[in-house]
PDB file of C-alpha atoms and ligand atoms in Angstrom:
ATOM      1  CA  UNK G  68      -6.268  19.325   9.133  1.00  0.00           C
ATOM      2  CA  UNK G  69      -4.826  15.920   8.696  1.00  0.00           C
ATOM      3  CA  UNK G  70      -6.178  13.245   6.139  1.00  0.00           C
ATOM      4  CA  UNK G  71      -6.660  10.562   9.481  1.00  0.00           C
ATOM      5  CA  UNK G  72      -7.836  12.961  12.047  1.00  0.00           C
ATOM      6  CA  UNK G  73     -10.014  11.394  14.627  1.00  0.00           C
ATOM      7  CA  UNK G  74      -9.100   7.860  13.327  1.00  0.00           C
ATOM      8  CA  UNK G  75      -7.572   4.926  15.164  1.00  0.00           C
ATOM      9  CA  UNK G  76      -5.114   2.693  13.974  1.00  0.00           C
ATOM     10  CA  UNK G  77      -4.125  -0.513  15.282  1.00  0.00           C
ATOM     11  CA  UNK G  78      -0.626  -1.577  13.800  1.00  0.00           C
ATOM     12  CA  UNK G  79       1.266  -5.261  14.066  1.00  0.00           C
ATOM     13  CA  UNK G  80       4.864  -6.007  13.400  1.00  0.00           C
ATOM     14  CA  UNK G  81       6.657  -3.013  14.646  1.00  0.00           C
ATOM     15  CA  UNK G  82      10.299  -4.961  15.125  1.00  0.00           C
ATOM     16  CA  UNK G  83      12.527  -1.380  14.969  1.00  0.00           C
ATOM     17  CA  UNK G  84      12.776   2.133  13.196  1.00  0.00           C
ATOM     18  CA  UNK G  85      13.542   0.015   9.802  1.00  0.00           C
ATOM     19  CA  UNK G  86      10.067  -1.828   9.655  1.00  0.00           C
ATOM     20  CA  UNK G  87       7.749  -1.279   7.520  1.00  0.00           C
ATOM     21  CA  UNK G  88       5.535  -1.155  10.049  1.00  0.00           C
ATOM     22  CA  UNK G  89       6.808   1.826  11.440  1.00  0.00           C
ATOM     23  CA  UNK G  90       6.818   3.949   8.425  1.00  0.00           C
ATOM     24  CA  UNK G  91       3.185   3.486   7.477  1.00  0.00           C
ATOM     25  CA  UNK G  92       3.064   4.290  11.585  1.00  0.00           C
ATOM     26  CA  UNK G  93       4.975   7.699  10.681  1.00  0.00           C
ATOM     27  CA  UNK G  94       3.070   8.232   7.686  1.00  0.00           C
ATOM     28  CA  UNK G  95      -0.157   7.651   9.959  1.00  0.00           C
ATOM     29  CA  UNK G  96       0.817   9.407  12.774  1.00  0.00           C
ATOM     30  CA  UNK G  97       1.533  12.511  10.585  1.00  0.00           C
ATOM     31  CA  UNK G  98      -2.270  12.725   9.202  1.00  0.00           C
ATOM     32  CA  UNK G  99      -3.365  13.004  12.481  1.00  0.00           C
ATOM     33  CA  UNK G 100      -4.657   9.137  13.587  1.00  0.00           C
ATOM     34  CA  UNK G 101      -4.196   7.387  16.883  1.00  0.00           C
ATOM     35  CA  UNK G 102      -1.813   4.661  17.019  1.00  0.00           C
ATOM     36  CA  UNK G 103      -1.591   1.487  18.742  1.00  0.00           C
ATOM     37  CA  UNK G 104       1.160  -0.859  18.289  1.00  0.00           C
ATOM     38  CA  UNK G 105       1.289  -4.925  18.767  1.00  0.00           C
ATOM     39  CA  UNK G 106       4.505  -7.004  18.662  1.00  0.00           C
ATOM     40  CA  UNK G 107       6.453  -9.793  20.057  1.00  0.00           C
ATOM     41  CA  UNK G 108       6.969  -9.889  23.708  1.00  0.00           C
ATOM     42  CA  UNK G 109      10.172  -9.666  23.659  1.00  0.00           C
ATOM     43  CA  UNK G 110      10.702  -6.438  21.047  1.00  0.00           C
ATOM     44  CA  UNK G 111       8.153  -4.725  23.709  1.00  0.00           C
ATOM     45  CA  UNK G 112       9.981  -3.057  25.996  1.00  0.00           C
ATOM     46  CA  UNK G 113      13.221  -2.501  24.312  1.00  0.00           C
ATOM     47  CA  UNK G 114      12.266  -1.695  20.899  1.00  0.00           C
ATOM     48  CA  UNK G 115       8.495  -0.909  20.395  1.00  0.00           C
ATOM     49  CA  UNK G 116       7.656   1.144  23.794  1.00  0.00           C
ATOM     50  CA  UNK G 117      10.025   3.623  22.813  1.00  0.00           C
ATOM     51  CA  UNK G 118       8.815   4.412  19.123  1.00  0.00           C
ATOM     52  CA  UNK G 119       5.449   4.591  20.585  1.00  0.00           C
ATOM     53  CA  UNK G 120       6.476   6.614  23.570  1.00  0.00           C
ATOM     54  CA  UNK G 121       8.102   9.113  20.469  1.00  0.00           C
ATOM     55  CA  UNK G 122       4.971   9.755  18.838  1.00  0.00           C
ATOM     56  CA  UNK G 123       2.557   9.927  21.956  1.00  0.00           C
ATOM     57  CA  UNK G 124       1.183   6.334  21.802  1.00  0.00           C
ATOM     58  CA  UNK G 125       0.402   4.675  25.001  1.00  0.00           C
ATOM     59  CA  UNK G 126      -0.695   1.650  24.036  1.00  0.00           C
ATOM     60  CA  UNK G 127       1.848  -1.253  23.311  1.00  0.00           C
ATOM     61  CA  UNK G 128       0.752  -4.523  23.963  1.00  0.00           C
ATOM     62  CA  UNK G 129       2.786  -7.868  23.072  1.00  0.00           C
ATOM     63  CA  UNK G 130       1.056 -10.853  20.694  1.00  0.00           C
ATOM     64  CA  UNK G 131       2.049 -13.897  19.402  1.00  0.00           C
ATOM     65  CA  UNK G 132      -0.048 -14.221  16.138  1.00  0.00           C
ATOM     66  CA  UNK G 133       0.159 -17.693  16.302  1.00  0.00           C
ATOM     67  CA  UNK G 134      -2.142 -17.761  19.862  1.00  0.00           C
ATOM     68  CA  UNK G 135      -5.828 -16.850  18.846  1.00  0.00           C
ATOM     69  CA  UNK G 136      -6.151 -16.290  22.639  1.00  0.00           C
ATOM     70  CA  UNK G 137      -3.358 -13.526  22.881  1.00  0.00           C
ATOM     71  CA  UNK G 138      -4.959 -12.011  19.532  1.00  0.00           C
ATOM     72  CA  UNK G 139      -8.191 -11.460  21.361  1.00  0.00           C
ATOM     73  CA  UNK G 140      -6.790 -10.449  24.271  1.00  0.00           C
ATOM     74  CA  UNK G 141      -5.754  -7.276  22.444  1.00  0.00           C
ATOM     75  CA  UNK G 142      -8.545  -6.496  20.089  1.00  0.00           C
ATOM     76  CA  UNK G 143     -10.389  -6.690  23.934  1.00  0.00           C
ATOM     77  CA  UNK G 144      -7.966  -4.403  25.301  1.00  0.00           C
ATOM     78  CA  UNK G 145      -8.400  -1.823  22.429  1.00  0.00           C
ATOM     79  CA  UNK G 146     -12.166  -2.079  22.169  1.00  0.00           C
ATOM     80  CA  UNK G 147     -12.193  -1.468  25.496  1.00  0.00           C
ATOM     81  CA  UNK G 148      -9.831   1.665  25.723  1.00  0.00           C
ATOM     82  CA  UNK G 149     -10.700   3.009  22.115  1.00  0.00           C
ATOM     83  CA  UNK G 150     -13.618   1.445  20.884  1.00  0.00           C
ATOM     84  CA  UNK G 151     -13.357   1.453  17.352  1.00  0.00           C
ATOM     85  CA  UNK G 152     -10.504   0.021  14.756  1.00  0.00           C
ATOM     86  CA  UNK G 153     -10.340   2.237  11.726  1.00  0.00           C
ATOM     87  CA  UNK G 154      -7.244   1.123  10.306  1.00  0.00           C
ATOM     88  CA  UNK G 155      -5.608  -2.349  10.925  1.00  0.00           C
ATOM     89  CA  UNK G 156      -1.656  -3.161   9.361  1.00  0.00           C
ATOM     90  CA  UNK G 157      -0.712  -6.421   9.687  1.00  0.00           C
ATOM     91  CA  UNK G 158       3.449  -6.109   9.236  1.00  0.00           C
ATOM     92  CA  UNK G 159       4.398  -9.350  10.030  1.00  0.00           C
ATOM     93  CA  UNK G 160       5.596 -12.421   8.602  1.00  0.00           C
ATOM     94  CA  UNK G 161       8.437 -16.042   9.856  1.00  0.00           C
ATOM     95  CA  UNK G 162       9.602 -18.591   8.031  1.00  0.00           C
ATOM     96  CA  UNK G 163      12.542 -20.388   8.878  1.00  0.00           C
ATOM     97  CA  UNK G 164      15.669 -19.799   8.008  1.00  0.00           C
ATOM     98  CA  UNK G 165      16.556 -22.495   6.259  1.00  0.00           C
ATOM     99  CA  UNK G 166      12.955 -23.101   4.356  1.00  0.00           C
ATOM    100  CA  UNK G 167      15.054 -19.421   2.821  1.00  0.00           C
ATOM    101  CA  UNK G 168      17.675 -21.021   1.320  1.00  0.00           C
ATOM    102  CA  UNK G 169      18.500 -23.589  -1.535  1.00  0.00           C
ATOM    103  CA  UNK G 170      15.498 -25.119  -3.271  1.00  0.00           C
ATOM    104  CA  UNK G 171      12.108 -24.871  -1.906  1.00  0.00           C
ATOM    105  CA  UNK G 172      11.477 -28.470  -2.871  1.00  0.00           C
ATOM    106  CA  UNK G 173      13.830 -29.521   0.169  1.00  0.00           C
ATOM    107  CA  UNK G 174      11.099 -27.348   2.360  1.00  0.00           C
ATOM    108  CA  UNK G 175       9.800 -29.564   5.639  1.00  0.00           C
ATOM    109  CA  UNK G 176       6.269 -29.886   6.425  1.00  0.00           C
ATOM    110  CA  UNK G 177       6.559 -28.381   9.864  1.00  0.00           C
ATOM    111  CA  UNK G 178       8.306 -25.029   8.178  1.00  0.00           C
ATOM    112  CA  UNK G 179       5.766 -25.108   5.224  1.00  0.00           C
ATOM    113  CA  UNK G 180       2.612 -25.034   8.161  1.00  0.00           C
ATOM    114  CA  UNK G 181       4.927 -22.730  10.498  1.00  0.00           C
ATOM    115  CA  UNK G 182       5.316 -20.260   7.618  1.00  0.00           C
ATOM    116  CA  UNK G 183       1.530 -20.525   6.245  1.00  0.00           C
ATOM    117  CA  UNK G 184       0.633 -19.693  10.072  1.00  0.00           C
ATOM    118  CA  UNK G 185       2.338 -16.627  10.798  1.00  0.00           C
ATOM    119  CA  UNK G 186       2.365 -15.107   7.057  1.00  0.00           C
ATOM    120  CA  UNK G 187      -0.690 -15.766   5.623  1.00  0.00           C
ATOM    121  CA  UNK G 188      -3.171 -16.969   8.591  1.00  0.00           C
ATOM    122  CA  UNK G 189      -2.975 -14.898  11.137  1.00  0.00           C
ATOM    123  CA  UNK G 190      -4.269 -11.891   8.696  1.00  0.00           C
ATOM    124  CA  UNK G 191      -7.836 -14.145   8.989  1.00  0.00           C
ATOM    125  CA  UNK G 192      -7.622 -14.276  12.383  1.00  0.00           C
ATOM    126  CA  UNK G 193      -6.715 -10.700  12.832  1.00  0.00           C
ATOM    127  CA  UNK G 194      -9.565  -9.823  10.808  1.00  0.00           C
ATOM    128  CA  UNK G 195     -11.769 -12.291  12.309  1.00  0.00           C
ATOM    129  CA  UNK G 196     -11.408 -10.654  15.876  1.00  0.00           C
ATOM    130  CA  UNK G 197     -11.091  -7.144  14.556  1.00  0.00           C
ATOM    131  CA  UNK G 198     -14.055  -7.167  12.859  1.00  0.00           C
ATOM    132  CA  UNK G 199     -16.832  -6.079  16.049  1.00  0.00           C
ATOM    133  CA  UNK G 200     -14.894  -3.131  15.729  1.00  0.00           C
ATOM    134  CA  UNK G 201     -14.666  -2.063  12.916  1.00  0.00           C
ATOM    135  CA  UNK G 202     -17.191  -0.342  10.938  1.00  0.00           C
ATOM    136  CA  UNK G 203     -18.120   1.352   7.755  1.00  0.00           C
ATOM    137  CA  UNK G 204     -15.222   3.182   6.104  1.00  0.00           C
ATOM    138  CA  UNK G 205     -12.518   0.993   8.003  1.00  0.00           C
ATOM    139  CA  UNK G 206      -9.792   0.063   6.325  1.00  0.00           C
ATOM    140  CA  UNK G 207      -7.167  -3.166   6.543  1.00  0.00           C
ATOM    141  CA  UNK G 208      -4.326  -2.846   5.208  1.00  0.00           C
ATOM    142  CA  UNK G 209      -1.274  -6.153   4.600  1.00  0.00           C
ATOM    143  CA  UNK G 210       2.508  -6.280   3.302  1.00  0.00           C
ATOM    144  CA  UNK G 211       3.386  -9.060   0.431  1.00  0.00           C
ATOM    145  CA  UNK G 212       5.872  -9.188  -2.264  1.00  0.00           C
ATOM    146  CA  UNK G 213       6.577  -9.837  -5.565  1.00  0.00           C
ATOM    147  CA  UNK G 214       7.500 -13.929  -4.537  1.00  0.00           C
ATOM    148  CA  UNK G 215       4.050 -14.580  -4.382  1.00  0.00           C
ATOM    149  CA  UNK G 216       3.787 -13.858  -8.509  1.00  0.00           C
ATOM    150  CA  UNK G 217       6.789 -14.932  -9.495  1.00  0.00           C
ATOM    151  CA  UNK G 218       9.825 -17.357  -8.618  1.00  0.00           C
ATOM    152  CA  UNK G 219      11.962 -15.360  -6.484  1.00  0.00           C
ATOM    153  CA  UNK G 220      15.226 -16.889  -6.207  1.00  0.00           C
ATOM    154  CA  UNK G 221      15.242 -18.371  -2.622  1.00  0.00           C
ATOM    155  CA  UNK G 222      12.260 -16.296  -1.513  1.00  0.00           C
ATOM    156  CA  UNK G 223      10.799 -20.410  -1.853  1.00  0.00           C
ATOM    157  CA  UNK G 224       7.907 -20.761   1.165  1.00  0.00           C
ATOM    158  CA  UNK G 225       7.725 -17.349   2.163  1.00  0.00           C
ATOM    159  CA  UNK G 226       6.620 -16.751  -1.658  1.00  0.00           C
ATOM    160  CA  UNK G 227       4.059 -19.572  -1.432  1.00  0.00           C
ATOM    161  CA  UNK G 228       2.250 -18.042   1.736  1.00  0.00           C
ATOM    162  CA  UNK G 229       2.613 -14.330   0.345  1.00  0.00           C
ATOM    163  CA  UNK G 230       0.551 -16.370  -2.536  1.00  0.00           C
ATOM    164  CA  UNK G 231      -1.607 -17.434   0.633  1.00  0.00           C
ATOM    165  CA  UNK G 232      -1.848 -14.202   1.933  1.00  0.00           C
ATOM    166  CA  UNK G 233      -3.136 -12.085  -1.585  1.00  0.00           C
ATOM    167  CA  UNK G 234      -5.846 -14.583  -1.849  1.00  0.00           C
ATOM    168  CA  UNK G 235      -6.803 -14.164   1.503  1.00  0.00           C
ATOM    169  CA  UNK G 236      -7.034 -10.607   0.768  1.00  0.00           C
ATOM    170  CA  UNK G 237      -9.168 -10.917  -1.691  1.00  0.00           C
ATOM    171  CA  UNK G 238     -11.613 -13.295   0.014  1.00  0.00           C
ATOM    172  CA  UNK G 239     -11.431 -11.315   2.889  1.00  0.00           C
ATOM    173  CA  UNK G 240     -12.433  -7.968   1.198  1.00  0.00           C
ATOM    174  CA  UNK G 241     -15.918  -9.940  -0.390  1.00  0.00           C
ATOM    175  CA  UNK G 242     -16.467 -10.669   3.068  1.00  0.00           C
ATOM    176  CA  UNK G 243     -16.044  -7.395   4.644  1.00  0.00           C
ATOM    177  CA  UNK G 244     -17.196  -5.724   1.422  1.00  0.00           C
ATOM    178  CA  UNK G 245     -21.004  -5.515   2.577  1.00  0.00           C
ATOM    179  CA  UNK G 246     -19.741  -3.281   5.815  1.00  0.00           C
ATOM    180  CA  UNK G 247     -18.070  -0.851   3.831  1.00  0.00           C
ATOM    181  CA  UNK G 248     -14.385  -2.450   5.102  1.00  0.00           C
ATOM    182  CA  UNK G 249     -11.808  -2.263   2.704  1.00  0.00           C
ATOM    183  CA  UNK G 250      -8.782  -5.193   2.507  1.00  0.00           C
ATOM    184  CA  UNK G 251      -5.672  -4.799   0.921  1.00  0.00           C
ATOM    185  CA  UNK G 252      -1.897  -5.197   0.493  1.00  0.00           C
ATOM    186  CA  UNK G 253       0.831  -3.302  -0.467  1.00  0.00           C
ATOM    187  CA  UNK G 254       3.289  -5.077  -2.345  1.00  0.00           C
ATOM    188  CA  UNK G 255       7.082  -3.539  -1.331  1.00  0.00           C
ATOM    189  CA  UNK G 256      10.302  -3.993  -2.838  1.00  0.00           C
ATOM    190  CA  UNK G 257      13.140  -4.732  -1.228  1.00  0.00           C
ATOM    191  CA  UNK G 258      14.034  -2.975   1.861  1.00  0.00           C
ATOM    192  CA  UNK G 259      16.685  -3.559   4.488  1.00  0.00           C
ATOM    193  CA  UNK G 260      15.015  -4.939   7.433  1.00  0.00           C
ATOM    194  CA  UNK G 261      15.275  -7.482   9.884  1.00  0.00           C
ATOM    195  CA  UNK G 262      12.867  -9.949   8.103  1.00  0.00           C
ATOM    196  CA  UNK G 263      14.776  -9.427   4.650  1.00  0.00           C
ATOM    197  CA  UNK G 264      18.322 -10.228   6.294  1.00  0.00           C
ATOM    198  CA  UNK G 265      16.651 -13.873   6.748  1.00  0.00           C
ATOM    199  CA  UNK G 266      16.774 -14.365   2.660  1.00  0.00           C
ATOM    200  CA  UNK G 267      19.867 -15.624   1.372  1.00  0.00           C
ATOM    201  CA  UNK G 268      21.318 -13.643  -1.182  1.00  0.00           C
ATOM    202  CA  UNK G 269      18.700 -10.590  -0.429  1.00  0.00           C
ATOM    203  CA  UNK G 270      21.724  -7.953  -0.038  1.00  0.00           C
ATOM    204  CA  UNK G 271      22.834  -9.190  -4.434  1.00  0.00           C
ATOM    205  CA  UNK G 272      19.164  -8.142  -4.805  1.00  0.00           C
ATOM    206  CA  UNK G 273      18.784  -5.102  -3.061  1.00  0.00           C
ATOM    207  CA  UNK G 274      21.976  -4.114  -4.914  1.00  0.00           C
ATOM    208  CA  UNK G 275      20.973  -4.491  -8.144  1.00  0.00           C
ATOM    209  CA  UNK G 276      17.219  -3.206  -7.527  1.00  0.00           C
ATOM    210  CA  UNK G 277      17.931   0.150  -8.501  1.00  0.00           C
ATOM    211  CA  UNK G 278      19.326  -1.087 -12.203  1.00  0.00           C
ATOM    212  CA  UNK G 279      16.518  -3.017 -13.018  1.00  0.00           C
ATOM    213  CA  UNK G 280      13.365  -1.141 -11.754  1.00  0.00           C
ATOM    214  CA  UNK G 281      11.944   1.513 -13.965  1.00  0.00           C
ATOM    215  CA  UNK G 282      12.492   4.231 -11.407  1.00  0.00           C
ATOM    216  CA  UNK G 283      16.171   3.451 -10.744  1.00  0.00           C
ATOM    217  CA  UNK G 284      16.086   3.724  -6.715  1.00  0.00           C
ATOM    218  CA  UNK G 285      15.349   1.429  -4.011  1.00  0.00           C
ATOM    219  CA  UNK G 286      11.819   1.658  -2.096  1.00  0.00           C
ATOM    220  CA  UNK G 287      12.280   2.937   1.452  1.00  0.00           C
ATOM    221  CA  UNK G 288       9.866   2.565   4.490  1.00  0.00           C
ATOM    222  CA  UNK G 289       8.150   6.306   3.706  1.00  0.00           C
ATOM    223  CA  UNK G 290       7.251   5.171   0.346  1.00  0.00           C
ATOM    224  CA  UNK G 291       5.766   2.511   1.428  1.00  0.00           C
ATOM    225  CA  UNK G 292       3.648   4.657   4.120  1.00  0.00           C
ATOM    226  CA  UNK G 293       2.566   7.120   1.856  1.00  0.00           C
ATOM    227  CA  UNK G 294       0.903   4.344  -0.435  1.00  0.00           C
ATOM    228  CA  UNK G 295      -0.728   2.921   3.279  1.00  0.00           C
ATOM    229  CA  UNK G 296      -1.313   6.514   4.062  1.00  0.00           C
ATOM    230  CA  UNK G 297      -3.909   6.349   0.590  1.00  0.00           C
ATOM    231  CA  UNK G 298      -4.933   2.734   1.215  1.00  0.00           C
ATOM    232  CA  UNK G 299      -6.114   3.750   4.709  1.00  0.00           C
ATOM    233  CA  UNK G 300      -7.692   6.808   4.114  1.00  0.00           C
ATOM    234  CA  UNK G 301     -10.784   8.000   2.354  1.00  0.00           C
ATOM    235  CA  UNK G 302      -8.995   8.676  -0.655  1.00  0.00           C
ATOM    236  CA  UNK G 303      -9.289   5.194  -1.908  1.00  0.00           C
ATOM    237  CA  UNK G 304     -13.068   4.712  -0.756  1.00  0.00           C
ATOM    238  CA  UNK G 305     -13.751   2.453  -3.690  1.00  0.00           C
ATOM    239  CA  UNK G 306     -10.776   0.379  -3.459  1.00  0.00           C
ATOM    240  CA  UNK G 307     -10.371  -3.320  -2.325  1.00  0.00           C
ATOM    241  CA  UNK G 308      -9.262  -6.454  -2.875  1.00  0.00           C
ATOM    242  CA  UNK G 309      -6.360  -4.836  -4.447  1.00  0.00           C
ATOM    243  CA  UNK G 310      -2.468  -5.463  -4.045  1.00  0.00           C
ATOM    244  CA  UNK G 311      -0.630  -2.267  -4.510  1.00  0.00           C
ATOM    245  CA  UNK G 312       2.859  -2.635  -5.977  1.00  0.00           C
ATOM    246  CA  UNK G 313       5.300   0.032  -4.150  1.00  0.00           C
ATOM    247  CA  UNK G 314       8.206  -1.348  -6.052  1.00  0.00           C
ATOM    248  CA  UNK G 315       9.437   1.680  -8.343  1.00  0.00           C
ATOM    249  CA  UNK G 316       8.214  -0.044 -11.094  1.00  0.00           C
ATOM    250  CA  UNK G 317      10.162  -3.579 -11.137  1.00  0.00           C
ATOM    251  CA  UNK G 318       7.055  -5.853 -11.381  1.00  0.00           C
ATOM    252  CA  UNK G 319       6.027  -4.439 -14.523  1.00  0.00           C
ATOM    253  CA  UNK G 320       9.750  -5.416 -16.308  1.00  0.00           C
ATOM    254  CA  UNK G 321       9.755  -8.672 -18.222  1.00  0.00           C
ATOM    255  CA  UNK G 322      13.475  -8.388 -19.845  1.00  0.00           C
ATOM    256  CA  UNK G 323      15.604  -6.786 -18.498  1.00  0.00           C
ATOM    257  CA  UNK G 324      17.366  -3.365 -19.889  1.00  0.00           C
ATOM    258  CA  UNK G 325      20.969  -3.854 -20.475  1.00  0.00           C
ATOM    259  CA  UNK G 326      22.086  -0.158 -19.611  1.00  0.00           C
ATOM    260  CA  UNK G 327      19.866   2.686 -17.988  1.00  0.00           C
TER     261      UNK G 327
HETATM  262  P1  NAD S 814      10.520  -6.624  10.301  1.00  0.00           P
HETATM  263  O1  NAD S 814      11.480  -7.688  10.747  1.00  0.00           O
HETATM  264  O2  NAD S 814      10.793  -5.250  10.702  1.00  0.00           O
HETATM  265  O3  NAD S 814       9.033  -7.004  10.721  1.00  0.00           O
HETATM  266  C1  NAD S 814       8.577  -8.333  10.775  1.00  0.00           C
HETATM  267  C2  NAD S 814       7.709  -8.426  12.005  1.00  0.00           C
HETATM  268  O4  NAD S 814       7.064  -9.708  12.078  1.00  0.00           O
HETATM  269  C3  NAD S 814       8.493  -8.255  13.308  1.00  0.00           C
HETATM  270  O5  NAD S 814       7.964  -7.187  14.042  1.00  0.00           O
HETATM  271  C4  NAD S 814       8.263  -9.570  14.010  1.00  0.00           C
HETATM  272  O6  NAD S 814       8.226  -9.448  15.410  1.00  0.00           O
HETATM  273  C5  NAD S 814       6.899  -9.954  13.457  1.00  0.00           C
HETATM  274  N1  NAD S 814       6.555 -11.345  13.738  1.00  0.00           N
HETATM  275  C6  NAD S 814       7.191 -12.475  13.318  1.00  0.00           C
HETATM  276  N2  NAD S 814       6.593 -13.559  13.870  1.00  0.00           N
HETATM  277  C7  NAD S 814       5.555 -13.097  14.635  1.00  0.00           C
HETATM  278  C8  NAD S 814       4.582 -13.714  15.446  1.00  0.00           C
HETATM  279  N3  NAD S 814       4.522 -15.056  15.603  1.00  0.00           N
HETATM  280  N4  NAD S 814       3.684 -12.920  16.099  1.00  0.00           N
HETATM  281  C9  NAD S 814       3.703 -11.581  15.972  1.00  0.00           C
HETATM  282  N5  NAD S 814       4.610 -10.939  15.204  1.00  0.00           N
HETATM  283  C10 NAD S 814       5.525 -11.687  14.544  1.00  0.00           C
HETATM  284  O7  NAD S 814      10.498  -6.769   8.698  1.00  0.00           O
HETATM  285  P2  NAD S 814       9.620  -6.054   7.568  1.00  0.00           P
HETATM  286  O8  NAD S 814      10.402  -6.249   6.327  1.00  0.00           O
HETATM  287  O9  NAD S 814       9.220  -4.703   7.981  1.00  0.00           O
HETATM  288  O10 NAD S 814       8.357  -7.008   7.459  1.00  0.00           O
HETATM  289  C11 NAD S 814       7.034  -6.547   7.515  1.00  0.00           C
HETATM  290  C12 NAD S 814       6.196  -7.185   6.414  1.00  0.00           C
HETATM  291  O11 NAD S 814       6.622  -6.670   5.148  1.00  0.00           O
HETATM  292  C13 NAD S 814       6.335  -8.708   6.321  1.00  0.00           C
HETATM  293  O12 NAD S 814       5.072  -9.261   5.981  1.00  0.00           O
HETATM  294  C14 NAD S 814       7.283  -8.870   5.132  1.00  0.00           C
HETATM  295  O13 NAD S 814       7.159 -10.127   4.504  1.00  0.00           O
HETATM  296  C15 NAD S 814       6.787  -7.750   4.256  1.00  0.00           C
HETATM  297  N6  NAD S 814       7.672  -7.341   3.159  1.00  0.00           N
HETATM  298  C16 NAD S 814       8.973  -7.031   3.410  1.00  0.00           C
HETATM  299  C17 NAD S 814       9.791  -6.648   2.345  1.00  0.00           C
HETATM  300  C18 NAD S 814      11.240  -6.308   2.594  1.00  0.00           C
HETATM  301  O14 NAD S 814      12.010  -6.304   1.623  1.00  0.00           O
HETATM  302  N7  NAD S 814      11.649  -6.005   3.806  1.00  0.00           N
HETATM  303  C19 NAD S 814       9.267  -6.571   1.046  1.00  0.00           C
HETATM  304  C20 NAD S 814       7.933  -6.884   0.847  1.00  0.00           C
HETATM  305  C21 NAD S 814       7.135  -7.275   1.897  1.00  0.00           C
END
């Protein structure tokens, strides 16, 4: 018997077998639910139909988050081959390079509204077009981090729309409250993904992660799916709203110890 068996998951921002994305997929997978995986058109075929292919998914379709026409497109194509959304990851987030770099005062208005849009914006309009099919006891689930908080040295927009995104969270789960659908976000340390080699200076911090946080070891992709596993299960049935640090720890330091 698996924790997720019978449910259906639909998961964005699969990029490769380091997204985060793809654990909480494994973690998923394992309890028994039904995947379905949207990405970029052009990870489709060479990256994402594979993974999918490995854990018996069939359906893979591509989405830009920033079209509210290809975002409907695929809620369509679910409802119409599954019928109901039980659990909904949204995995994704852009900004610029540049806008993640030097001094976030220097960021340009364009990469400011081009960052807001993908990060933090497209979780409402997920919802928004998830929502006919979704029911009581469904469960969406986001990624943010720690740069929302706090300064983050170079983290700069990105941090501002994770900021963006927690609120919407949290306005999103009064909304969906009164049907029994839960919102919320996990909030990861650092891993080594494609998204994280965009930050300047992310490799000094994922080196010295494993001083600083509490449990003295950097977060991987299964820890992170194990905590999604909980979110999206039945197991947290009177949880939402929330943002769930998976960070060993590190968020709840103020100085820093000198020696471990
Ligand atoms: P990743 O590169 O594996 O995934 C990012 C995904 O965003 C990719 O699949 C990419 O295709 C997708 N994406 C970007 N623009 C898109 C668009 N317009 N339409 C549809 N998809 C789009 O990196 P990841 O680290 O697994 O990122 C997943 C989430 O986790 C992001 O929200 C990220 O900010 C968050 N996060 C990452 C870390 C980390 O250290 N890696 C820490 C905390 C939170």
């Amino acid at each position: 018997m698996g924790l997720l068996d019978g449910k259906k998951a639909l998961i964005f921002g699969v990029a490769n077998d380091h997204s985060i994305a793809w654990g909480i997929a494994k973690a998923l997978h394992e309890q028994g639910a039904t995947l379905g995986f949207s990405s970029v058109e052009s990870l489709i075929e060479r990256r994402v139909r594979p993974l999918a292919t490995s854990i018996g998914a069939t359906f893979v379709e591509a989405c830009d988050v920033q079209s509210d026409e290809q975002i409907a497109a695929v809620m369509s194509k679910w409802g119409d081959q599954y019928g109901d959304i039980d659990i909904l990851v949204h995995a994704l987030a852009y900004a610029k390079r540049e806008d993640l770099d030097g001094e976030f005062a220097n960021t340009s208005r364009d990469g400011f509204a081009l960052a807001m849009d993908v990060s933090a914006y497209s979780l409402v309009a997920l919802v928004r077009e998830a929502r006919p099919f979704m029911h009581q006891g469904s469960s969406v689930l986001t990624l943010s981090y720690y740069g929302a908080e706090k300064v983050v040295a170079h983290y700069n927009v990105m941090g501002v729309a994770k900021a963006a995104l927690e609120a919407s969270v949290r306005y999103l789960a009064a909304d969906l409250g009164p049907q029994g659908i839960r919102v919320n976000a996990i909030s990861a340390g650092p891993i080594r993904t494609l998204a994280a080699a965009g930050i300047a200076g992310f490799k000094g911090m994922y080196g010295s992660f494993p001083e600083l946080a509490p449990l003295r070891s950097n977060i991987t992709i299964e820890d992170v799916g194990k905590t999604a596993l909980w979110l999206a299960s039945d197991l947290s049935s009177a949880v939402t709203g929330e943002v769930v640090y998976v960070d060993g720890g590190f968020n709840v330091m103020g100085v820093p110890l000198a020696e471990g």
